Amino acid sequence: MNSQKNPIPASVSSLIKTVIRTFYSDLHIQVIEVIIRVGYTSEYTISKELEIKIEKVKLVTNSLYNENFVKFEDRIFKKQKERKKDFTHKIYKIKFWFIDSNSFIWNLKERIRKFFLNQKHLNRDRGVIIFKCPRKICGKKFSAVEIAGIPFDHLNGILTCNNYLNQKIICGTELIENKEYDSNSIQLKKTIKGGGTVQEINPIVETLLFSIKFL
């Protein structure tokens, strides 16, 4: 397989870049742009082109794979070595990464469908208390409609309380889930990594509808 056998339509390429730039890190953007441009490439090639350690590239490609943005196939290679006038062959395997346009579009459509379904649930249960601050001097409660405004600590992977204890001090305590609400009534799973608001999703939907015409 190569870039000629697996062409990415310009509209789909634009869509992929829009999604990545909206929800992912700068390194994700750099890696996906190499894959789009080359079409079919290994982690070693990406590492060399971006001048970063291959371990970081593997973290990104695995992340994109788990999110169904990219696919890979294993290719077997033989390396010939001369040893005491004899030749030995060392067999090794390398992953080559590519983007399947149809698979990407289908997965994105599903994510967007789930996103708007979640929005429907959130609108239905706007007053339900989802999280609360366990700090006694604070005790702030957050409803479904307030979730988008809760600060997220990316380093530690936690939601933190943004309630002001006084004019200068913000609480900052890790929020806990309110055990009193029905977890089945509101879907809180992130449909696209990093979450997303309707304002962020709408441009992606518009680009998606345009891209489908060319598949």
JSON list of C-alpha atoms in Angstrom, two decimals:
[
{"chain": "A", "resi": 1, "resn": "MET", "atom": "CA", "xyz": [0.00, 0.00, 0.00]},
{"chain": "A", "resi": 2, "resn": "ASN", "atom": "CA", "xyz": [1.19, 3.52, -0.70]},
{"chain": "A", "resi": 3, "resn": "SER", "atom": "CA", "xyz": [-0.13, 7.05, -0.98]},
{"chain": "A", "resi": 4, "resn": "GLN", "atom": "CA", "xyz": [-1.21, 6.47, -4.58]},
{"chain": "A", "resi": 5, "resn": "LYS", "atom": "CA", "xyz": [-3.22, 3.39, -3.64]},
{"chain": "A", "resi": 6, "resn": "ASN", "atom": "CA", "xyz": [-4.70, 5.13, -0.63]},
{"chain": "A", "resi": 7, "resn": "PRO", "atom": "CA", "xyz": [-5.42, 8.71, -1.76]},
{"chain": "A", "resi": 8, "resn": "ILE", "atom": "CA", "xyz": [-7.00, 11.14, 0.67]},
{"chain": "A", "resi": 9, "resn": "PRO", "atom": "CA", "xyz": [-9.46, 13.58, -0.96]},
{"chain": "A", "resi": 10, "resn": "ALA", "atom": "CA", "xyz": [-8.61, 17.23, -0.31]},
{"chain": "A", "resi": 11, "resn": "SER", "atom": "CA", "xyz": [-11.96, 17.77, 1.44]},
{"chain": "A", "resi": 12, "resn": "VAL", "atom": "CA", "xyz": [-11.31, 14.85, 3.82]},
{"chain": "A", "resi": 13, "resn": "SER", "atom": "CA", "xyz": [-7.76, 16.07, 4.45]},
{"chain": "A", "resi": 14, "resn": "SER", "atom": "CA", "xyz": [-9.18, 19.46, 5.42]},
{"chain": "A", "resi": 15, "resn": "LEU", "atom": "CA", "xyz": [-11.71, 17.79, 7.71]},
{"chain": "A", "resi": 16, "resn": "ILE", "atom": "CA", "xyz": [-9.04, 15.71, 9.47]},
{"chain": "A", "resi": 17, "resn": "LYS", "atom": "CA", "xyz": [-6.90, 18.79, 10.07]},
{"chain": "A", "resi": 18, "resn": "THR", "atom": "CA", "xyz": [-9.91, 20.70, 11.42]},
{"chain": "A", "resi": 19, "resn": "VAL", "atom": "CA", "xyz": [-10.69, 17.96, 13.94]},
{"chain": "A", "resi": 20, "resn": "ILE", "atom": "CA", "xyz": [-7.07, 17.49, 15.04]},
{"chain": "A", "resi": 21, "resn": "ARG", "atom": "CA", "xyz": [-6.46, 21.22, 15.45]},
{"chain": "A", "resi": 22, "resn": "THR", "atom": "CA", "xyz": [-9.65, 21.61, 17.49]},
{"chain": "A", "resi": 23, "resn": "PHE", "atom": "CA", "xyz": [-9.16, 18.78, 19.98]},
{"chain": "A", "resi": 24, "resn": "TYR", "atom": "CA", "xyz": [-5.52, 17.64, 19.99]},
{"chain": "A", "resi": 25, "resn": "SER", "atom": "CA", "xyz": [-2.00, 18.79, 20.85]},
{"chain": "A", "resi": 26, "resn": "ASP", "atom": "CA", "xyz": [0.53, 20.45, 18.55]},
{"chain": "A", "resi": 27, "resn": "LEU", "atom": "CA", "xyz": [2.46, 17.18, 18.29]},
{"chain": "A", "resi": 28, "resn": "HIS", "atom": "CA", "xyz": [-0.68, 15.34, 17.15]},
{"chain": "A", "resi": 29, "resn": "ILE", "atom": "CA", "xyz": [-1.13, 18.01, 14.48]},
{"chain": "A", "resi": 30, "resn": "GLN", "atom": "CA", "xyz": [2.46, 17.61, 13.25]},
{"chain": "A", "resi": 31, "resn": "VAL", "atom": "CA", "xyz": [2.25, 13.82, 13.10]},
{"chain": "A", "resi": 32, "resn": "ILE", "atom": "CA", "xyz": [-1.11, 13.73, 11.30]},
{"chain": "A", "resi": 33, "resn": "GLU", "atom": "CA", "xyz": [0.11, 16.28, 8.75]},
{"chain": "A", "resi": 34, "resn": "VAL", "atom": "CA", "xyz": [3.07, 14.05, 7.89]},
{"chain": "A", "resi": 35, "resn": "ILE", "atom": "CA", "xyz": [0.78, 11.03, 7.49]},
{"chain": "A", "resi": 36, "resn": "ILE", "atom": "CA", "xyz": [-1.58, 13.03, 5.27]},
{"chain": "A", "resi": 37, "resn": "ARG", "atom": "CA", "xyz": [1.25, 14.37, 3.11]},
{"chain": "A", "resi": 38, "resn": "VAL", "atom": "CA", "xyz": [3.17, 11.10, 2.74]},
{"chain": "A", "resi": 39, "resn": "GLY", "atom": "CA", "xyz": [0.09, 8.87, 2.74]},
{"chain": "A", "resi": 40, "resn": "TYR", "atom": "CA", "xyz": [1.83, 5.74, 4.01]},
{"chain": "A", "resi": 41, "resn": "THR", "atom": "CA", "xyz": [4.70, 6.07, 6.44]},
{"chain": "A", "resi": 42, "resn": "SER", "atom": "CA", "xyz": [6.51, 4.50, 9.37]},
{"chain": "A", "resi": 43, "resn": "GLU", "atom": "CA", "xyz": [7.13, 5.93, 12.80]},
{"chain": "A", "resi": 44, "resn": "TYR", "atom": "CA", "xyz": [10.85, 6.05, 11.99]},
{"chain": "A", "resi": 45, "resn": "THR", "atom": "CA", "xyz": [10.19, 8.32, 9.02]},
{"chain": "A", "resi": 46, "resn": "ILE", "atom": "CA", "xyz": [7.93, 10.59, 11.09]},
{"chain": "A", "resi": 47, "resn": "SER", "atom": "CA", "xyz": [10.53, 10.72, 13.87]},
{"chain": "A", "resi": 48, "resn": "LYS", "atom": "CA", "xyz": [13.28, 11.67, 11.43]},
{"chain": "A", "resi": 49, "resn": "GLU", "atom": "CA", "xyz": [11.20, 14.30, 9.64]},
{"chain": "A", "resi": 50, "resn": "LEU", "atom": "CA", "xyz": [9.95, 16.00, 12.81]},
{"chain": "A", "resi": 51, "resn": "GLU", "atom": "CA", "xyz": [13.29, 15.53, 14.59]},
{"chain": "A", "resi": 52, "resn": "ILE", "atom": "CA", "xyz": [11.71, 14.09, 17.72]},
{"chain": "A", "resi": 53, "resn": "LYS", "atom": "CA", "xyz": [12.27, 10.84, 19.60]},
{"chain": "A", "resi": 54, "resn": "ILE", "atom": "CA", "xyz": [10.48, 7.84, 18.19]},
{"chain": "A", "resi": 55, "resn": "GLU", "atom": "CA", "xyz": [9.02, 7.06, 21.63]},
{"chain": "A", "resi": 56, "resn": "LYS", "atom": "CA", "xyz": [6.99, 10.28, 21.43]},
{"chain": "A", "resi": 57, "resn": "VAL", "atom": "CA", "xyz": [5.87, 9.47, 17.90]},
{"chain": "A", "resi": 58, "resn": "LYS", "atom": "CA", "xyz": [4.66, 6.04, 19.04]},
{"chain": "A", "resi": 59, "resn": "LEU", "atom": "CA", "xyz": [2.65, 7.60, 21.85]},
{"chain": "A", "resi": 60, "resn": "VAL", "atom": "CA", "xyz": [0.91, 9.87, 19.34]},
{"chain": "A", "resi": 61, "resn": "THR", "atom": "CA", "xyz": [0.28, 7.22, 16.67]},
{"chain": "A", "resi": 62, "resn": "ASN", "atom": "CA", "xyz": [-1.12, 4.82, 19.28]},
{"chain": "A", "resi": 63, "resn": "SER", "atom": "CA", "xyz": [-3.34, 7.60, 20.60]},
{"chain": "A", "resi": 64, "resn": "LEU", "atom": "CA", "xyz": [-4.63, 8.38, 17.10]},
{"chain": "A", "resi": 65, "resn": "TYR", "atom": "CA", "xyz": [-5.15, 4.66, 16.46]},
{"chain": "A", "resi": 66, "resn": "ASN", "atom": "CA", "xyz": [-7.18, 4.23, 19.64]},
{"chain": "A", "resi": 67, "resn": "GLU", "atom": "CA", "xyz": [-9.31, 7.18, 18.56]},
{"chain": "A", "resi": 68, "resn": "ASN", "atom": "CA", "xyz": [-9.85, 5.56, 15.12]},
{"chain": "A", "resi": 69, "resn": "PHE", "atom": "CA", "xyz": [-8.14, 8.36, 13.22]},
{"chain": "A", "resi": 70, "resn": "VAL", "atom": "CA", "xyz": [-5.42, 6.23, 11.64]},
{"chain": "A", "resi": 71, "resn": "LYS", "atom": "CA", "xyz": [-4.75, 2.60, 10.73]},
{"chain": "A", "resi": 72, "resn": "PHE", "atom": "CA", "xyz": [-1.59, 0.60, 10.29]},
{"chain": "A", "resi": 73, "resn": "GLU", "atom": "CA", "xyz": [-0.28, -2.54, 8.67]},
{"chain": "A", "resi": 74, "resn": "ASP", "atom": "CA", "xyz": [2.78, -4.53, 9.65]},
{"chain": "A", "resi": 75, "resn": "ARG", "atom": "CA", "xyz": [5.45, -5.07, 7.03]},
{"chain": "A", "resi": 76, "resn": "ILE", "atom": "CA", "xyz": [8.10, -7.76, 7.35]},
{"chain": "A", "resi": 77, "resn": "PHE", "atom": "CA", "xyz": [11.70, -6.96, 6.43]},
{"chain": "A", "resi": 78, "resn": "LYS", "atom": "CA", "xyz": [14.84, -9.06, 6.27]},
{"chain": "A", "resi": 79, "resn": "LYS", "atom": "CA", "xyz": [18.25, -7.67, 7.12]},
{"chain": "A", "resi": 80, "resn": "GLN", "atom": "CA", "xyz": [21.22, -9.59, 5.82]},
{"chain": "A", "resi": 81, "resn": "LYS", "atom": "CA", "xyz": [24.26, -9.94, 8.05]},
{"chain": "A", "resi": 82, "resn": "GLU", "atom": "CA", "xyz": [27.63, -11.45, 7.25]},
{"chain": "A", "resi": 83, "resn": "ARG", "atom": "CA", "xyz": [28.84, -13.77, 9.97]},
{"chain": "A", "resi": 84, "resn": "LYS", "atom": "CA", "xyz": [31.95, -15.97, 9.60]},
{"chain": "A", "resi": 85, "resn": "LYS", "atom": "CA", "xyz": [31.66, -16.09, 5.84]},
{"chain": "A", "resi": 86, "resn": "ASP", "atom": "CA", "xyz": [28.02, -17.04, 6.14]},
{"chain": "A", "resi": 87, "resn": "PHE", "atom": "CA", "xyz": [25.03, -14.82, 5.70]},
{"chain": "A", "resi": 88, "resn": "THR", "atom": "CA", "xyz": [22.26, -14.68, 8.27]},
{"chain": "A", "resi": 89, "resn": "HIS", "atom": "CA", "xyz": [18.92, -12.95, 7.94]},
{"chain": "A", "resi": 90, "resn": "LYS", "atom": "CA", "xyz": [17.33, -11.02, 10.75]},
{"chain": "A", "resi": 91, "resn": "ILE", "atom": "CA", "xyz": [13.59, -10.65, 10.35]},
{"chain": "A", "resi": 92, "resn": "TYR", "atom": "CA", "xyz": [11.93, -7.59, 11.81]},
{"chain": "A", "resi": 93, "resn": "LYS", "atom": "CA", "xyz": [8.54, -5.92, 11.60]},
{"chain": "A", "resi": 94, "resn": "ILE", "atom": "CA", "xyz": [7.70, -2.23, 11.06]},
{"chain": "A", "resi": 95, "resn": "LYS", "atom": "CA", "xyz": [4.31, -0.53, 11.34]},
{"chain": "A", "resi": 96, "resn": "PHE", "atom": "CA", "xyz": [3.27, 1.65, 8.44]},
{"chain": "A", "resi": 97, "resn": "TRP", "atom": "CA", "xyz": [0.56, 4.19, 9.19]},
{"chain": "A", "resi": 98, "resn": "PHE", "atom": "CA", "xyz": [-2.14, 5.53, 6.89]},
{"chain": "A", "resi": 99, "resn": "ILE", "atom": "CA", "xyz": [-5.62, 7.07, 6.89]},
{"chain": "A", "resi": 100, "resn": "ASP", "atom": "CA", "xyz": [-8.65, 5.25, 5.53]},
{"chain": "A", "resi": 101, "resn": "SER", "atom": "CA", "xyz": [-10.95, 8.07, 4.40]},
{"chain": "A", "resi": 102, "resn": "ASN", "atom": "CA", "xyz": [-14.18, 6.04, 4.51]},
{"chain": "A", "resi": 103, "resn": "SER", "atom": "CA", "xyz": [-13.41, 4.59, 7.94]},
{"chain": "A", "resi": 104, "resn": "PHE", "atom": "CA", "xyz": [-12.48, 8.03, 9.29]},
{"chain": "A", "resi": 105, "resn": "ILE", "atom": "CA", "xyz": [-15.71, 9.60, 7.98]},
{"chain": "A", "resi": 106, "resn": "TRP", "atom": "CA", "xyz": [-17.86, 6.80, 9.42]},
{"chain": "A", "resi": 107, "resn": "ASN", "atom": "CA", "xyz": [-16.24, 7.04, 12.87]},
{"chain": "A", "resi": 108, "resn": "LEU", "atom": "CA", "xyz": [-16.51, 10.82, 12.92]},
{"chain": "A", "resi": 109, "resn": "LYS", "atom": "CA", "xyz": [-20.19, 10.66, 12.01]},
{"chain": "A", "resi": 110, "resn": "GLU", "atom": "CA", "xyz": [-20.77, 8.28, 14.92]},
{"chain": "A", "resi": 111, "resn": "ARG", "atom": "CA", "xyz": [-18.90, 10.56, 17.32]},
{"chain": "A", "resi": 112, "resn": "ILE", "atom": "CA", "xyz": [-20.89, 13.59, 16.22]},
{"chain": "A", "resi": 113, "resn": "ARG", "atom": "CA", "xyz": [-24.16, 11.66, 16.50]},
{"chain": "A", "resi": 114, "resn": "LYS", "atom": "CA", "xyz": [-23.27, 10.65, 20.07]},
{"chain": "A", "resi": 115, "resn": "PHE", "atom": "CA", "xyz": [-22.19, 14.22, 20.86]},
{"chain": "A", "resi": 116, "resn": "PHE", "atom": "CA", "xyz": [-25.55, 15.69, 19.93]},
{"chain": "A", "resi": 117, "resn": "LEU", "atom": "CA", "xyz": [-27.33, 12.83, 21.69]},
{"chain": "A", "resi": 118, "resn": "ASN", "atom": "CA", "xyz": [-25.39, 13.75, 24.82]},
{"chain": "A", "resi": 119, "resn": "GLN", "atom": "CA", "xyz": [-26.35, 17.39, 24.32]},
{"chain": "A", "resi": 120, "resn": "LYS", "atom": "CA", "xyz": [-29.99, 16.29, 24.23]},
{"chain": "A", "resi": 121, "resn": "HIS", "atom": "CA", "xyz": [-29.56, 14.45, 27.54]},
{"chain": "A", "resi": 122, "resn": "LEU", "atom": "CA", "xyz": [-27.80, 17.44, 29.09]},
{"chain": "A", "resi": 123, "resn": "ASN", "atom": "CA", "xyz": [-30.54, 19.81, 28.00]},
{"chain": "A", "resi": 124, "resn": "ARG", "atom": "CA", "xyz": [-33.14, 17.46, 29.46]},
{"chain": "A", "resi": 125, "resn": "ASP", "atom": "CA", "xyz": [-31.37, 17.23, 32.81]},
{"chain": "A", "resi": 126, "resn": "ARG", "atom": "CA", "xyz": [-29.96, 20.74, 33.12]},
{"chain": "A", "resi": 127, "resn": "GLY", "atom": "CA", "xyz": [-30.75, 21.05, 36.84]},
{"chain": "A", "resi": 128, "resn": "VAL", "atom": "CA", "xyz": [-29.30, 17.71, 37.92]},
{"chain": "A", "resi": 129, "resn": "ILE", "atom": "CA", "xyz": [-26.27, 18.03, 40.24]},
{"chain": "A", "resi": 130, "resn": "ILE", "atom": "CA", "xyz": [-23.39, 16.06, 38.70]},
{"chain": "A", "resi": 131, "resn": "PHE", "atom": "CA", "xyz": [-20.32, 17.13, 40.69]},
{"chain": "A", "resi": 132, "resn": "LYS", "atom": "CA", "xyz": [-19.71, 18.72, 44.07]},
{"chain": "A", "resi": 133, "resn": "CYS", "atom": "CA", "xyz": [-16.78, 20.11, 45.98]},
{"chain": "A", "resi": 134, "resn": "PRO", "atom": "CA", "xyz": [-15.90, 17.99, 49.06]},
{"chain": "A", "resi": 135, "resn": "ARG", "atom": "CA", "xyz": [-14.17, 20.91, 50.80]},
{"chain": "A", "resi": 136, "resn": "LYS", "atom": "CA", "xyz": [-16.25, 21.81, 53.87]},
{"chain": "A", "resi": 137, "resn": "ILE", "atom": "CA", "xyz": [-15.72, 25.56, 53.63]},
{"chain": "A", "resi": 138, "resn": "CYS", "atom": "CA", "xyz": [-16.81, 25.46, 49.98]},
{"chain": "A", "resi": 139, "resn": "GLY", "atom": "CA", "xyz": [-19.33, 22.72, 49.16]},
{"chain": "A", "resi": 140, "resn": "LYS", "atom": "CA", "xyz": [-20.08, 24.18, 45.71]},
{"chain": "A", "resi": 141, "resn": "LYS", "atom": "CA", "xyz": [-22.38, 22.00, 43.57]},
{"chain": "A", "resi": 142, "resn": "PHE", "atom": "CA", "xyz": [-22.26, 21.86, 39.77]},
{"chain": "A", "resi": 143, "resn": "SER", "atom": "CA", "xyz": [-25.25, 21.02, 37.58]},
{"chain": "A", "resi": 144, "resn": "ALA", "atom": "CA", "xyz": [-25.18, 19.45, 34.12]},
{"chain": "A", "resi": 145, "resn": "VAL", "atom": "CA", "xyz": [-25.38, 22.83, 32.41]},
{"chain": "A", "resi": 146, "resn": "GLU", "atom": "CA", "xyz": [-22.28, 24.04, 34.31]},
{"chain": "A", "resi": 147, "resn": "ILE", "atom": "CA", "xyz": [-20.02, 21.15, 33.27]},
{"chain": "A", "resi": 148, "resn": "ALA", "atom": "CA", "xyz": [-18.52, 23.00, 30.28]},
{"chain": "A", "resi": 149, "resn": "GLY", "atom": "CA", "xyz": [-17.24, 25.75, 32.58]},
{"chain": "A", "resi": 150, "resn": "ILE", "atom": "CA", "xyz": [-15.48, 23.49, 35.08]},
{"chain": "A", "resi": 151, "resn": "PRO", "atom": "CA", "xyz": [-11.65, 23.76, 34.85]},
{"chain": "A", "resi": 152, "resn": "PHE", "atom": "CA", "xyz": [-9.90, 20.54, 33.83]},
{"chain": "A", "resi": 153, "resn": "ASP", "atom": "CA", "xyz": [-6.41, 19.82, 35.16]},
{"chain": "A", "resi": 154, "resn": "HIS", "atom": "CA", "xyz": [-4.82, 18.03, 32.17]},
{"chain": "A", "resi": 155, "resn": "LEU", "atom": "CA", "xyz": [-1.67, 17.15, 34.09]},
{"chain": "A", "resi": 156, "resn": "ASN", "atom": "CA", "xyz": [-3.51, 15.22, 36.80]},
{"chain": "A", "resi": 157, "resn": "GLY", "atom": "CA", "xyz": [-6.67, 14.37, 34.84]},
{"chain": "A", "resi": 158, "resn": "ILE", "atom": "CA", "xyz": [-9.10, 15.90, 37.35]},
{"chain": "A", "resi": 159, "resn": "LEU", "atom": "CA", "xyz": [-11.88, 18.48, 37.46]},
{"chain": "A", "resi": 160, "resn": "THR", "atom": "CA", "xyz": [-11.25, 21.31, 39.91]},
{"chain": "A", "resi": 161, "resn": "CYS", "atom": "CA", "xyz": [-13.59, 23.64, 41.77]},
{"chain": "A", "resi": 162, "resn": "ASN", "atom": "CA", "xyz": [-13.57, 27.21, 40.44]},
{"chain": "A", "resi": 163, "resn": "ASN", "atom": "CA", "xyz": [-15.66, 28.68, 43.24]},
{"chain": "A", "resi": 164, "resn": "TYR", "atom": "CA", "xyz": [-14.30, 31.84, 44.89]},
{"chain": "A", "resi": 165, "resn": "LEU", "atom": "CA", "xyz": [-13.85, 31.40, 48.64]},
{"chain": "A", "resi": 166, "resn": "ASN", "atom": "CA", "xyz": [-13.26, 35.14, 48.88]},
{"chain": "A", "resi": 167, "resn": "GLN", "atom": "CA", "xyz": [-12.36, 37.95, 46.50]},
{"chain": "A", "resi": 168, "resn": "LYS", "atom": "CA", "xyz": [-8.83, 36.63, 45.92]},
{"chain": "A", "resi": 169, "resn": "ILE", "atom": "CA", "xyz": [-8.85, 32.88, 46.58]},
{"chain": "A", "resi": 170, "resn": "ILE", "atom": "CA", "xyz": [-10.29, 30.20, 44.27]},
{"chain": "A", "resi": 171, "resn": "CYS", "atom": "CA", "xyz": [-11.06, 26.87, 45.92]},
{"chain": "A", "resi": 172, "resn": "GLY", "atom": "CA", "xyz": [-9.20, 24.60, 43.42]},
{"chain": "A", "resi": 173, "resn": "THR", "atom": "CA", "xyz": [-10.21, 21.35, 45.19]},
{"chain": "A", "resi": 174, "resn": "GLU", "atom": "CA", "xyz": [-10.69, 18.19, 43.11]},
{"chain": "A", "resi": 175, "resn": "LEU", "atom": "CA", "xyz": [-14.39, 17.68, 42.46]},
{"chain": "A", "resi": 176, "resn": "ILE", "atom": "CA", "xyz": [-16.15, 14.41, 43.25]},
{"chain": "A", "resi": 177, "resn": "GLU", "atom": "CA", "xyz": [-19.13, 12.86, 41.54]},
{"chain": "A", "resi": 178, "resn": "ASN", "atom": "CA", "xyz": [-22.51, 13.37, 43.18]},
{"chain": "A", "resi": 179, "resn": "LYS", "atom": "CA", "xyz": [-23.60, 9.87, 44.17]},
{"chain": "A", "resi": 180, "resn": "GLU", "atom": "CA", "xyz": [-27.23, 10.94, 44.41]},
{"chain": "A", "resi": 181, "resn": "TYR", "atom": "CA", "xyz": [-27.78, 11.40, 40.67]},
{"chain": "A", "resi": 182, "resn": "ASP", "atom": "CA", "xyz": [-28.64, 8.60, 38.23]},
{"chain": "A", "resi": 183, "resn": "SER", "atom": "CA", "xyz": [-25.49, 8.02, 36.17]},
{"chain": "A", "resi": 184, "resn": "ASN", "atom": "CA", "xyz": [-27.58, 6.45, 33.43]},
{"chain": "A", "resi": 185, "resn": "SER", "atom": "CA", "xyz": [-29.63, 9.59, 32.93]},
{"chain": "A", "resi": 186, "resn": "ILE", "atom": "CA", "xyz": [-26.74, 11.68, 31.62]},
{"chain": "A", "resi": 187, "resn": "GLN", "atom": "CA", "xyz": [-24.00, 10.51, 29.30]},
{"chain": "A", "resi": 188, "resn": "LEU", "atom": "CA", "xyz": [-20.72, 12.16, 30.29]},
{"chain": "A", "resi": 189, "resn": "LYS", "atom": "CA", "xyz": [-18.33, 10.20, 28.10]},
{"chain": "A", "resi": 190, "resn": "LYS", "atom": "CA", "xyz": [-16.29, 12.39, 25.78]},
{"chain": "A", "resi": 191, "resn": "THR", "atom": "CA", "xyz": [-17.26, 11.63, 22.19]},
{"chain": "A", "resi": 192, "resn": "ILE", "atom": "CA", "xyz": [-14.17, 13.39, 20.85]},
{"chain": "A", "resi": 193, "resn": "LYS", "atom": "CA", "xyz": [-10.99, 13.61, 22.85]},
{"chain": "A", "resi": 194, "resn": "GLY", "atom": "CA", "xyz": [-10.88, 16.86, 24.79]},
{"chain": "A", "resi": 195, "resn": "GLY", "atom": "CA", "xyz": [-14.66, 17.16, 24.96]},
{"chain": "A", "resi": 196, "resn": "GLY", "atom": "CA", "xyz": [-16.12, 19.86, 22.76]},
{"chain": "A", "resi": 197, "resn": "THR", "atom": "CA", "xyz": [-18.86, 22.45, 22.63]},
{"chain": "A", "resi": 198, "resn": "VAL", "atom": "CA", "xyz": [-21.58, 22.95, 20.05]},
{"chain": "A", "resi": 199, "resn": "GLN", "atom": "CA", "xyz": [-19.66, 25.98, 18.76]},
{"chain": "A", "resi": 200, "resn": "GLU", "atom": "CA", "xyz": [-16.58, 23.80, 18.21]},
{"chain": "A", "resi": 201, "resn": "ILE", "atom": "CA", "xyz": [-18.52, 20.92, 16.65]},
{"chain": "A", "resi": 202, "resn": "ASN", "atom": "CA", "xyz": [-20.61, 22.92, 14.14]},
{"chain": "A", "resi": 203, "resn": "PRO", "atom": "CA", "xyz": [-17.69, 23.82, 11.81]},
{"chain": "A", "resi": 204, "resn": "ILE", "atom": "CA", "xyz": [-16.68, 20.15, 11.81]},
{"chain": "A", "resi": 205, "resn": "VAL", "atom": "CA", "xyz": [-20.23, 19.10, 10.89]},
{"chain": "A", "resi": 206, "resn": "GLU", "atom": "CA", "xyz": [-20.29, 21.58, 8.00]},
{"chain": "A", "resi": 207, "resn": "THR", "atom": "CA", "xyz": [-16.93, 20.33, 6.68]},
{"chain": "A", "resi": 208, "resn": "LEU", "atom": "CA", "xyz": [-18.08, 16.73, 7.12]},
{"chain": "A", "resi": 209, "resn": "LEU", "atom": "CA", "xyz": [-21.21, 17.29, 5.03]},
{"chain": "A", "resi": 210, "resn": "PHE", "atom": "CA", "xyz": [-19.08, 18.88, 2.32]},
{"chain": "A", "resi": 211, "resn": "SER", "atom": "CA", "xyz": [-16.53, 16.01, 2.40]},
{"chain": "A", "resi": 212, "resn": "ILE", "atom": "CA", "xyz": [-19.15, 13.26, 2.03]},
{"chain": "A", "resi": 213, "resn": "LYS", "atom": "CA", "xyz": [-20.04, 14.58, -1.42]},
{"chain": "A", "resi": 214, "resn": "PHE", "atom": "CA", "xyz": [-16.61, 13.58, -2.71]},
{"chain": "A", "resi": 215, "resn": "LEU", "atom": "CA", "xyz": [-16.45, 10.04, -1.32]}
]
